[in-house]
PDB file of C-alpha atoms and ligand atoms in Angstrom:
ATOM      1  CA  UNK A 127       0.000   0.000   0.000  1.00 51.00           C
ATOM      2  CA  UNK A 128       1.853   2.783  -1.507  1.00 58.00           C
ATOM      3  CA  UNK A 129      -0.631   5.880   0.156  1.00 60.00           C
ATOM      4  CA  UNK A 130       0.501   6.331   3.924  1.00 66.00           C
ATOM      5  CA  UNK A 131      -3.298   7.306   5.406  1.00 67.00           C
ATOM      6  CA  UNK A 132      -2.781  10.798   7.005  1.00 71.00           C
ATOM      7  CA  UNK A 133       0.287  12.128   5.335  1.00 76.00           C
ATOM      8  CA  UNK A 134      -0.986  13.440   1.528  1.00 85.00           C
ATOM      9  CA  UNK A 135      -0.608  17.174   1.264  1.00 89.00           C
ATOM     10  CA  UNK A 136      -4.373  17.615   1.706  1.00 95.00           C
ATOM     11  CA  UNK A 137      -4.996  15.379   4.692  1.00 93.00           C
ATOM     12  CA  UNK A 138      -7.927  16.607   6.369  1.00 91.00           C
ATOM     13  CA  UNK A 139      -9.399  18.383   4.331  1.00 96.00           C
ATOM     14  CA  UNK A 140     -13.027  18.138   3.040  1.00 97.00           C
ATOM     15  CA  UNK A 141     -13.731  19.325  -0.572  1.00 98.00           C
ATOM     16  CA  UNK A 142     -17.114  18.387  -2.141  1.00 98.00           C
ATOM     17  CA  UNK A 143     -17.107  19.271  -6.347  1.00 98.00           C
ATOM     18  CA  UNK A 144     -19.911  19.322  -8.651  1.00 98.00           C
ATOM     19  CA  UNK A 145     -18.955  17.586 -12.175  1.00 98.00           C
ATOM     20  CA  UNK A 146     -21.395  17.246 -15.385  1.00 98.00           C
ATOM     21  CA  UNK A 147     -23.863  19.202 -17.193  1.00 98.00           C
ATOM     22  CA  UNK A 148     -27.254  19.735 -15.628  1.00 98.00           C
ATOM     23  CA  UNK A 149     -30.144  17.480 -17.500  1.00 98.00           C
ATOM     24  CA  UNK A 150     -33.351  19.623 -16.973  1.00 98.00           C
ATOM     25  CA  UNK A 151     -36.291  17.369 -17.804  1.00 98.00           C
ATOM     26  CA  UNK A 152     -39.037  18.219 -20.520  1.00 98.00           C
ATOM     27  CA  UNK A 153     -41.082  15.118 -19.997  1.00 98.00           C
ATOM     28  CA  UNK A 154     -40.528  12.078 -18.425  1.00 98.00           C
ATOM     29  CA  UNK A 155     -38.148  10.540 -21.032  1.00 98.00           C
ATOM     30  CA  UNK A 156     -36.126  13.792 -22.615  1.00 98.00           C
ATOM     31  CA  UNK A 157     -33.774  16.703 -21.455  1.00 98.00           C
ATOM     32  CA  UNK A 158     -32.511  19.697 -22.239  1.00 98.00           C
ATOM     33  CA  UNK A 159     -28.259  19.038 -21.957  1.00 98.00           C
ATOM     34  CA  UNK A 160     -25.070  20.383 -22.649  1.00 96.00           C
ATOM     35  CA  UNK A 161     -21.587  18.845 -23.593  1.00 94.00           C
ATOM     36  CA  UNK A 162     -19.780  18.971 -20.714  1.00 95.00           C
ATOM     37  CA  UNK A 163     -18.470  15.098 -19.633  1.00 95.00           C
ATOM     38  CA  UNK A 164     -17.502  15.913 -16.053  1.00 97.00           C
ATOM     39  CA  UNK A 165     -13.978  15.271 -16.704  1.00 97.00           C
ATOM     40  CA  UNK A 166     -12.779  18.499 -14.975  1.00 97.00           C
ATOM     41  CA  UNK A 167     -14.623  18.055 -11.814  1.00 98.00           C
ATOM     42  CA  UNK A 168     -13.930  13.987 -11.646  1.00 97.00           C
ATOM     43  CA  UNK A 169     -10.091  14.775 -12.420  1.00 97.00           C
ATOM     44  CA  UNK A 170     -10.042  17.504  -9.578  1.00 98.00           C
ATOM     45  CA  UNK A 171     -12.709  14.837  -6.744  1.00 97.00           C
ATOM     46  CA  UNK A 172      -9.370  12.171  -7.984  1.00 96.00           C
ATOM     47  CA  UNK A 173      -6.348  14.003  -7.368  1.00 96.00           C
ATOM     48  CA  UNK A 174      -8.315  16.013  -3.672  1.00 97.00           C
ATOM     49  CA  UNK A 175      -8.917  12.140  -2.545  1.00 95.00           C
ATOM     50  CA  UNK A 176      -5.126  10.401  -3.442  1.00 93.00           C
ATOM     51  CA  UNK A 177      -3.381  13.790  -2.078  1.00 94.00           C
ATOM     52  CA  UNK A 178      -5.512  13.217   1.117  1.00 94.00           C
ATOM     53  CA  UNK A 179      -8.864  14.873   1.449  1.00 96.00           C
ATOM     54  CA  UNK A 180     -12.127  13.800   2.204  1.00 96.00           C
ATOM     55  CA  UNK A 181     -14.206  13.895  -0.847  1.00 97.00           C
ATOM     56  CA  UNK A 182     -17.295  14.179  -2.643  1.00 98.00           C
ATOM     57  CA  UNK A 183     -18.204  14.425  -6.015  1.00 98.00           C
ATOM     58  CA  UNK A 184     -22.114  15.838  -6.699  1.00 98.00           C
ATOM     59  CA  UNK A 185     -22.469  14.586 -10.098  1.00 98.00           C
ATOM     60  CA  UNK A 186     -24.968  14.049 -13.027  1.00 98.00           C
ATOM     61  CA  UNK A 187     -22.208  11.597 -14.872  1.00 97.00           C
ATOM     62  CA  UNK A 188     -20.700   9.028 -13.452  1.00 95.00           C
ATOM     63  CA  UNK A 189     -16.892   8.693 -13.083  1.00 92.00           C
ATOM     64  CA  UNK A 190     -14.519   8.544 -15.823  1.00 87.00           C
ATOM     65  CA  UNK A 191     -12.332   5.969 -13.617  1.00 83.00           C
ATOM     66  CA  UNK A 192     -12.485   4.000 -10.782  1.00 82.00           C
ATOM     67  CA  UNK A 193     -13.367   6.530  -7.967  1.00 83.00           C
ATOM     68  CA  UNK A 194     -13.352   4.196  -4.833  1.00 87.00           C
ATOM     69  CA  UNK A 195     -12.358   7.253  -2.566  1.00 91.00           C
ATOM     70  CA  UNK A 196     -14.486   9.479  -3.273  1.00 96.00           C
ATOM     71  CA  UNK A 197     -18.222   9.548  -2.222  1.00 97.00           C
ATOM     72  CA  UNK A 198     -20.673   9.832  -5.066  1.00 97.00           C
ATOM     73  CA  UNK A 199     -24.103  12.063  -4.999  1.00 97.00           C
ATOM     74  CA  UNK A 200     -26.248  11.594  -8.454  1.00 98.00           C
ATOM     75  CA  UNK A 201     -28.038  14.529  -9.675  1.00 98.00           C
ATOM     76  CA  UNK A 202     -30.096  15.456 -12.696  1.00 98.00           C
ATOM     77  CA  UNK A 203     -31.322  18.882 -12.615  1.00 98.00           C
ATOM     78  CA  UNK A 204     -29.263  22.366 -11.714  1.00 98.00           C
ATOM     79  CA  UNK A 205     -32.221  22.325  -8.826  1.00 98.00           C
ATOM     80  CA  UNK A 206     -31.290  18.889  -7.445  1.00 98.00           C
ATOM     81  CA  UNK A 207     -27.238  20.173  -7.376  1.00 99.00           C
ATOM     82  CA  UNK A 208     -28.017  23.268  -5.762  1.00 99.00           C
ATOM     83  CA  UNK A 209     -29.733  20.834  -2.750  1.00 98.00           C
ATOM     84  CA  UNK A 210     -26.816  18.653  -2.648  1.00 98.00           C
ATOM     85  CA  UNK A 211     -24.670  21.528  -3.097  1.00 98.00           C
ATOM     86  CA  UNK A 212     -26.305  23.548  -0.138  1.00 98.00           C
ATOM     87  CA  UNK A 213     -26.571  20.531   2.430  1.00 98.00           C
ATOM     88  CA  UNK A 214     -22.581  19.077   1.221  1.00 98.00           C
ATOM     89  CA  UNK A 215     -21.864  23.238   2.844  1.00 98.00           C
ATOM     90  CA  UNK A 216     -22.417  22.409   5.633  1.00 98.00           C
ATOM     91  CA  UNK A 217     -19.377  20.213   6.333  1.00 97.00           C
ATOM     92  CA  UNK A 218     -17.344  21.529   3.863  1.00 98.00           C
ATOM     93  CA  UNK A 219     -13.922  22.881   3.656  1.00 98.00           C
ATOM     94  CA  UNK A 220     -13.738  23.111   0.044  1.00 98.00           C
ATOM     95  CA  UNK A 221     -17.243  23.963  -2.493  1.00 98.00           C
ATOM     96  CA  UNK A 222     -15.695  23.352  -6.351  1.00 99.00           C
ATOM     97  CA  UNK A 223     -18.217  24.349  -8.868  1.00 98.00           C
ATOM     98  CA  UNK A 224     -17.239  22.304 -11.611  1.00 98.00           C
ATOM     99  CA  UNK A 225     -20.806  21.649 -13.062  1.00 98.00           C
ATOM    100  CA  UNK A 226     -22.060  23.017 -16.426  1.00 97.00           C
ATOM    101  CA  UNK A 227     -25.255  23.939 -14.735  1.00 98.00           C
ATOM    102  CA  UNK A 228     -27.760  24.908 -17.179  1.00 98.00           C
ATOM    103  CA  UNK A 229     -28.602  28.684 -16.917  1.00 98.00           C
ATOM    104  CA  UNK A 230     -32.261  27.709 -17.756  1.00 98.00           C
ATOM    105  CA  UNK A 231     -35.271  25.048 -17.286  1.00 98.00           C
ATOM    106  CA  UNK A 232     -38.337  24.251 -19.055  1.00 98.00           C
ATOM    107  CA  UNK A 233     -40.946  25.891 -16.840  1.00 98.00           C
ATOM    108  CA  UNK A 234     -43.768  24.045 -16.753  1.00 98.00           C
ATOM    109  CA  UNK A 235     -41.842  19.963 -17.481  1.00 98.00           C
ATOM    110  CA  UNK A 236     -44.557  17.733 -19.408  1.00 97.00           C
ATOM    111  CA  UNK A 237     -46.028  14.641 -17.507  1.00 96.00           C
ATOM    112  CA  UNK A 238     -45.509  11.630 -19.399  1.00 97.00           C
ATOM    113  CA  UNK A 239     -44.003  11.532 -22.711  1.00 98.00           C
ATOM    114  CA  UNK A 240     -44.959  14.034 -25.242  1.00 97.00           C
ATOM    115  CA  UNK A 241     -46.571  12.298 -28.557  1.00 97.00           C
ATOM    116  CA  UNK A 242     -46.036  13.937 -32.001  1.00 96.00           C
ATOM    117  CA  UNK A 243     -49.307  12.900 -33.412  1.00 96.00           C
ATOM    118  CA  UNK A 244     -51.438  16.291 -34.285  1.00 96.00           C
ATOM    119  CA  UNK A 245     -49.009  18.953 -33.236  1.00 96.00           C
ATOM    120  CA  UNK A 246     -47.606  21.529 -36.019  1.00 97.00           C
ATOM    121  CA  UNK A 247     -45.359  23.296 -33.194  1.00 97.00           C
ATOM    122  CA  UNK A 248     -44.394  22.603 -29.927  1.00 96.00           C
ATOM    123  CA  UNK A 249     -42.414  25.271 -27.761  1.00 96.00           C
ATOM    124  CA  UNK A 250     -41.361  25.384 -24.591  1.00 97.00           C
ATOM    125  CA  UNK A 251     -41.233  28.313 -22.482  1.00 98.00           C
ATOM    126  CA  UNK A 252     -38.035  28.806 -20.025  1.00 98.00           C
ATOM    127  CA  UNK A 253     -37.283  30.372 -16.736  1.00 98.00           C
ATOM    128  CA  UNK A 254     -33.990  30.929 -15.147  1.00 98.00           C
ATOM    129  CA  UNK A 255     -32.276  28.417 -12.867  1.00 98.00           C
ATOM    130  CA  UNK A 256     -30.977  29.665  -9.315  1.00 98.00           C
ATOM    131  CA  UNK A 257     -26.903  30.393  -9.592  1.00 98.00           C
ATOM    132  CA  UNK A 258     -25.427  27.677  -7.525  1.00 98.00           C
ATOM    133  CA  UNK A 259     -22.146  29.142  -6.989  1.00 98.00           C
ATOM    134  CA  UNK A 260     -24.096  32.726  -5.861  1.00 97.00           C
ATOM    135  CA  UNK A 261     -25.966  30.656  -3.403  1.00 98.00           C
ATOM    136  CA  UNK A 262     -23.342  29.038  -2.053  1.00 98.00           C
ATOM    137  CA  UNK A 263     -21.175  32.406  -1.732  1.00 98.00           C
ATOM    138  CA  UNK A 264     -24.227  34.118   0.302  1.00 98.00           C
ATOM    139  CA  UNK A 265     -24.420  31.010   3.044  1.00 98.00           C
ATOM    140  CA  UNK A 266     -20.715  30.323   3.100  1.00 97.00           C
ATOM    141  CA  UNK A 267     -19.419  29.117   6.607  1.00 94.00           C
ATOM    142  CA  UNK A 268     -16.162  31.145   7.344  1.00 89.00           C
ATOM    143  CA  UNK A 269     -13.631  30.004   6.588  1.00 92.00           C
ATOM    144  CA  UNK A 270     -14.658  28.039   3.661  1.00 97.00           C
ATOM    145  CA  UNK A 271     -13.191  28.289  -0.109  1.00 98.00           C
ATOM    146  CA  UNK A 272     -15.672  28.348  -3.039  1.00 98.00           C
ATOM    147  CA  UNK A 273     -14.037  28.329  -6.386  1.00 98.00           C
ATOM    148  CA  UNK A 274     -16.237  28.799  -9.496  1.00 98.00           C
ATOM    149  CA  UNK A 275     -15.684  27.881 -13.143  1.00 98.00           C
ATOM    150  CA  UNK A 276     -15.816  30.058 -15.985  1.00 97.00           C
ATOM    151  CA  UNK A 277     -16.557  28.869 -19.624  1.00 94.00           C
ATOM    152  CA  UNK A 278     -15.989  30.943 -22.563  1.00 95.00           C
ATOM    153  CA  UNK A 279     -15.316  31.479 -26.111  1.00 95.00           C
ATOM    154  CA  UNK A 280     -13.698  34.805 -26.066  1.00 95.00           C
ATOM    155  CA  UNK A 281     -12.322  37.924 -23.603  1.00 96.00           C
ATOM    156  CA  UNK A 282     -11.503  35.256 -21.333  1.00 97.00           C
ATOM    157  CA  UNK A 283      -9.180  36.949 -18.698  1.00 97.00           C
ATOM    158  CA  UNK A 284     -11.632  39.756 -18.701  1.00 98.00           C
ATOM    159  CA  UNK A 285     -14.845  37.298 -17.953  1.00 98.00           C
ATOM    160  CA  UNK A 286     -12.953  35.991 -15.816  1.00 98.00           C
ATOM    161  CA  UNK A 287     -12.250  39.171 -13.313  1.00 98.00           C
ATOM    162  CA  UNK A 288     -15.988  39.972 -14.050  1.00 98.00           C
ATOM    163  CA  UNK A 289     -17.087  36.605 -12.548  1.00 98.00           C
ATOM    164  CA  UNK A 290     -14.415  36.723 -10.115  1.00 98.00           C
ATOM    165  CA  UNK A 291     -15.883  40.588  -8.612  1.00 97.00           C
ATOM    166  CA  UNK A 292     -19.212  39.626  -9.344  1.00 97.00           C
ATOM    167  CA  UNK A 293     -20.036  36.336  -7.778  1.00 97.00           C
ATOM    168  CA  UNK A 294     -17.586  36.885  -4.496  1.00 97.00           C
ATOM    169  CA  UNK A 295     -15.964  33.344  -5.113  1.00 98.00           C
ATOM    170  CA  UNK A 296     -12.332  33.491  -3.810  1.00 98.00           C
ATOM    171  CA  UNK A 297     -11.074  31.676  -7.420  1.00 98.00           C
ATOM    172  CA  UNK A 298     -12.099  31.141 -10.968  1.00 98.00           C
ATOM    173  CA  UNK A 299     -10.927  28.782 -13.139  1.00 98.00           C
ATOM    174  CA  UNK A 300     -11.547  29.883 -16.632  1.00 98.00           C
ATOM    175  CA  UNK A 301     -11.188  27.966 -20.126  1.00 95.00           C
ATOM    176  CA  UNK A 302     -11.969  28.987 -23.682  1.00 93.00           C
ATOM    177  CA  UNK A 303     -13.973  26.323 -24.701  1.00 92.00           C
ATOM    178  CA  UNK A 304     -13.458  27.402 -28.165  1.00 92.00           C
ATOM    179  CA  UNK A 305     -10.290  26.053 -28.188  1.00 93.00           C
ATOM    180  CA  UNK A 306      -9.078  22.759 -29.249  1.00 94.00           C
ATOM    181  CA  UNK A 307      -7.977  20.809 -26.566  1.00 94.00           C
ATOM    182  CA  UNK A 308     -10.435  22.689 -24.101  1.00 94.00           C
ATOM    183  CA  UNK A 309     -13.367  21.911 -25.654  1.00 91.00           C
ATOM    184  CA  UNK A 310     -16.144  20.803 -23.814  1.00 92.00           C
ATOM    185  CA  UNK A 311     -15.592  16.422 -23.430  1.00 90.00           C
ATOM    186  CA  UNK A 312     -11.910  17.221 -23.935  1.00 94.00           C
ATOM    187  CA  UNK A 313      -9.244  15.268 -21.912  1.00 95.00           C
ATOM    188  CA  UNK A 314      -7.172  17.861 -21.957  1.00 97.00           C
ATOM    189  CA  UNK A 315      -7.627  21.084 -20.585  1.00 96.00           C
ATOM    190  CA  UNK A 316      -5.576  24.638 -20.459  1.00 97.00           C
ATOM    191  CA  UNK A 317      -7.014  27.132 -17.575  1.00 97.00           C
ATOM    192  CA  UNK A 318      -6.272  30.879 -16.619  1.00 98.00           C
ATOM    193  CA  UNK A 319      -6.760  31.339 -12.652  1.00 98.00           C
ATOM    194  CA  UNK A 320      -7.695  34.486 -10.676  1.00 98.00           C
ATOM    195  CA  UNK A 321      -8.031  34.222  -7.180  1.00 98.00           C
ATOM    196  CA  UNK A 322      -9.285  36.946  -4.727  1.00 98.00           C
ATOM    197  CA  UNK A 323      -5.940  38.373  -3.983  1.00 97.00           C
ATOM    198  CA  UNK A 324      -5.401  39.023  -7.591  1.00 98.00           C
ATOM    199  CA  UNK A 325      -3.107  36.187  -8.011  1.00 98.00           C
ATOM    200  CA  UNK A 326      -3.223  34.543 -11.370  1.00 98.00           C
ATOM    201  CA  UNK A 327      -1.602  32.087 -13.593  1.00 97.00           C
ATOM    202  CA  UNK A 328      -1.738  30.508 -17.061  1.00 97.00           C
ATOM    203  CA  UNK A 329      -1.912  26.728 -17.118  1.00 97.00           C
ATOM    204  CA  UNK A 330      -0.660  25.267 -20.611  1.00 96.00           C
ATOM    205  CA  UNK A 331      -2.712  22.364 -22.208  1.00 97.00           C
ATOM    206  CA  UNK A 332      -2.484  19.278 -20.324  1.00 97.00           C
ATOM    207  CA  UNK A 333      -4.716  16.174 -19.328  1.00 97.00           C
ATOM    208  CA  UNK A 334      -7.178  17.378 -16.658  1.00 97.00           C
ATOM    209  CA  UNK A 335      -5.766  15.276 -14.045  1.00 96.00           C
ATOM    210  CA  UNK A 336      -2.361  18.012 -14.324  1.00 97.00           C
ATOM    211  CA  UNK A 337      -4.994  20.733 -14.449  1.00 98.00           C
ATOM    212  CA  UNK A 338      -6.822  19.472 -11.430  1.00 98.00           C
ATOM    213  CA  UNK A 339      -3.368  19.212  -9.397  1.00 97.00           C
ATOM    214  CA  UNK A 340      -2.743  23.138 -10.116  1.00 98.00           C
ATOM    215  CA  UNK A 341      -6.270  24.355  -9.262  1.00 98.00           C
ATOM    216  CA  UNK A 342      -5.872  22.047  -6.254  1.00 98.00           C
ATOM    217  CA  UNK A 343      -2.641  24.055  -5.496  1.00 97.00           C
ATOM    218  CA  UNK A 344      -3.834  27.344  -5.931  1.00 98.00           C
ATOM    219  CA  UNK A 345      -6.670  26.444  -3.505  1.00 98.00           C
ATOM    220  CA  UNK A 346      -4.436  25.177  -1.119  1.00 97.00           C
ATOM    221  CA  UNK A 347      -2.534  28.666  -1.571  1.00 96.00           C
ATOM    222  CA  UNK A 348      -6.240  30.467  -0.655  1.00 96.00           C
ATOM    223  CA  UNK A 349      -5.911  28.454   2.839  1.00 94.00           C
ATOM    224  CA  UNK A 350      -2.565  29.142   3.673  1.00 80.00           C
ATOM    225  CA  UNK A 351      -2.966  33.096   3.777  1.00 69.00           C
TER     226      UNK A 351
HETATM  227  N1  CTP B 525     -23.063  28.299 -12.127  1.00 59.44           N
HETATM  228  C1  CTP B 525     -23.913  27.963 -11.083  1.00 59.44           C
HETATM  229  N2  CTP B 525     -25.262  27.999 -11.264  1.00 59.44           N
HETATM  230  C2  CTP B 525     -25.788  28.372 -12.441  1.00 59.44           C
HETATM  231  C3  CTP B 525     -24.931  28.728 -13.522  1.00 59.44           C
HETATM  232  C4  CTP B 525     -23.569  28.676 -13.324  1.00 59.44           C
HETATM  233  O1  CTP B 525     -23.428  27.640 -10.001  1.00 59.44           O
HETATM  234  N3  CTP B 525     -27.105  28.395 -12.582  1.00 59.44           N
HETATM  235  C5  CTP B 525     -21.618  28.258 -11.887  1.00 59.44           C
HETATM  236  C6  CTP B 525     -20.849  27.303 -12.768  1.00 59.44           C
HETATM  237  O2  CTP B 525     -20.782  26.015 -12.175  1.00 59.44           O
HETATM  238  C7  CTP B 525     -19.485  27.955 -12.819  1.00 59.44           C
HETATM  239  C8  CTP B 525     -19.795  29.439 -12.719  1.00 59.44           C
HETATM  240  O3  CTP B 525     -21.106  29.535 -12.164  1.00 59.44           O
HETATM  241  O4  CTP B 525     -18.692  27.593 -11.709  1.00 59.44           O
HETATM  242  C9  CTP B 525     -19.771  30.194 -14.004  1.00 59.44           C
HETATM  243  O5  CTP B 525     -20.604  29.552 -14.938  1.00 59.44           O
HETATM  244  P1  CTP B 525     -20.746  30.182 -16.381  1.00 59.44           P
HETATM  245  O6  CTP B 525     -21.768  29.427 -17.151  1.00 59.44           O
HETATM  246  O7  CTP B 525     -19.371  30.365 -16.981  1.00 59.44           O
HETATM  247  O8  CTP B 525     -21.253  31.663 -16.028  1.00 59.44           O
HETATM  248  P2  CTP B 525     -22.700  32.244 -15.815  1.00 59.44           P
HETATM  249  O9  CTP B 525     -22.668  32.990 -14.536  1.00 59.44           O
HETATM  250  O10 CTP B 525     -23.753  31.199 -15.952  1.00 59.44           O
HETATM  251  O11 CTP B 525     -22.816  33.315 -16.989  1.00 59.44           O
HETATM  252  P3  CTP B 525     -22.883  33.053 -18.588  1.00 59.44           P
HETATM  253  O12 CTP B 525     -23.210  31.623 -18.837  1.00 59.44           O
HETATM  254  O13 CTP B 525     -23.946  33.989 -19.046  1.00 59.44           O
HETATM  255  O14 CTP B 525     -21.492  33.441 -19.082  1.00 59.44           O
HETATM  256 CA1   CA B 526     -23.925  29.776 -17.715  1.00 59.44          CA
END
């Protein structure tokens, strides 16, 4: 047994991270989705459990890899992750908003399974989904670290500050997902971080697992000030 229990550099610590894109239902069989594959957040609940921490993964995919050490919560909807989300605070050391939440759900979901027969047009009418990570941020338990995500296809640096300032995370972990190699299901990623200090580094392309161990440093950098 090559892991000595109680001496990884993150021993102790409890970090619960959300991983997957939201599925919000539109009848009992179908979804509105998104690409993400959950990669990012299983890479980061990975590399937090074999360096030592105590962790849990809030997920609507499951795991990439075996994932014996870390503790698995199934979700579907951006509704059902802000529940886990939101009771997982409460013990918490760590909150890792990984997730592709969906920014929107169908309003009013269909019962049953929609039929095509006699319809020239069916829409569906959206309302916003709660913002997890702005949830989180207004019940955090001192001293806790919440680190959001930030996807884009262009101005990233500057989204970045701007989600940074205005969701009151301590860091973001951006990524052009417009970029090969970052692209949503990617194996690879390449990150820019901003923490609260004003801290923030470049991360060149590598597999996510690299990625996860340099987000997982820079958080560890957030505890030690
Ligand atoms: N997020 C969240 N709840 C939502 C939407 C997003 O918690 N309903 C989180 C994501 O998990 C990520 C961060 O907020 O950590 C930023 O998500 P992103 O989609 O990049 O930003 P949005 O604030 O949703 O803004 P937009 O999509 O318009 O850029
Ligand atoms: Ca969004």
């Amino acid at each position: 047994y090559w892991l000595t229990p109680g001496a990884g550099p993150l021993d102790g610590l409890r970090i619960t991270v959300s991983a997957g894109g939201t599925r919000e239902p539109i009848d009992a069989v179908r979804y509105i989705g998104n690409r993400s594959s959950g990669r990012q957040g299983w890479a980061l609940a990975q590399v937090a459990a074999l360096a030592g921490a105590s962790v849990r993964c809030v997920t609507t995919v499951d795991p990439p890899f075996r994932a014996d050490l870390v503790e698995v919560l199934r979700v579907e909807s951006a509704e059902q992750m802000l529940d886990a989300m939101r009771s997982a605070q409460e013990d918490s050391d760590v909150l890792i908003m990984s997730a592709a939440v969906a920014d929107f759900r169908v309003a009013e979901p269909f019962a049953g399974k929609v039929k095509r027969a006699g319809k020239e047009r069916l829409e569906l009418s959206l309302v916003p989904n709660p913002d997890i990570l702005v949830e989180l941020v207004q019940h955090r338990k001192q001293p806790q670290v919440i680190v959001g995500f930030a996807a884009e296809v262009e101005r990233l640096e500057e989204s970045v500050a701007n989600k940074l300032a205005n969701k009151g995370v301590d860091l973001i972990v951006g990524n052009n997902v417009a970029e090969p190699g970052s692209e949503f299901g990617s194996v690879t990623n390449a990150v820019y971080l901003l923490d609260r200090l004003g801290r923030q580094r470049r991360i060149e392309m590598a597999p996510k697992t690299e990625i996860a161990a340099s987000i997982l440093a820079a958080i560890v950098a957030l505890i030690e000030v």
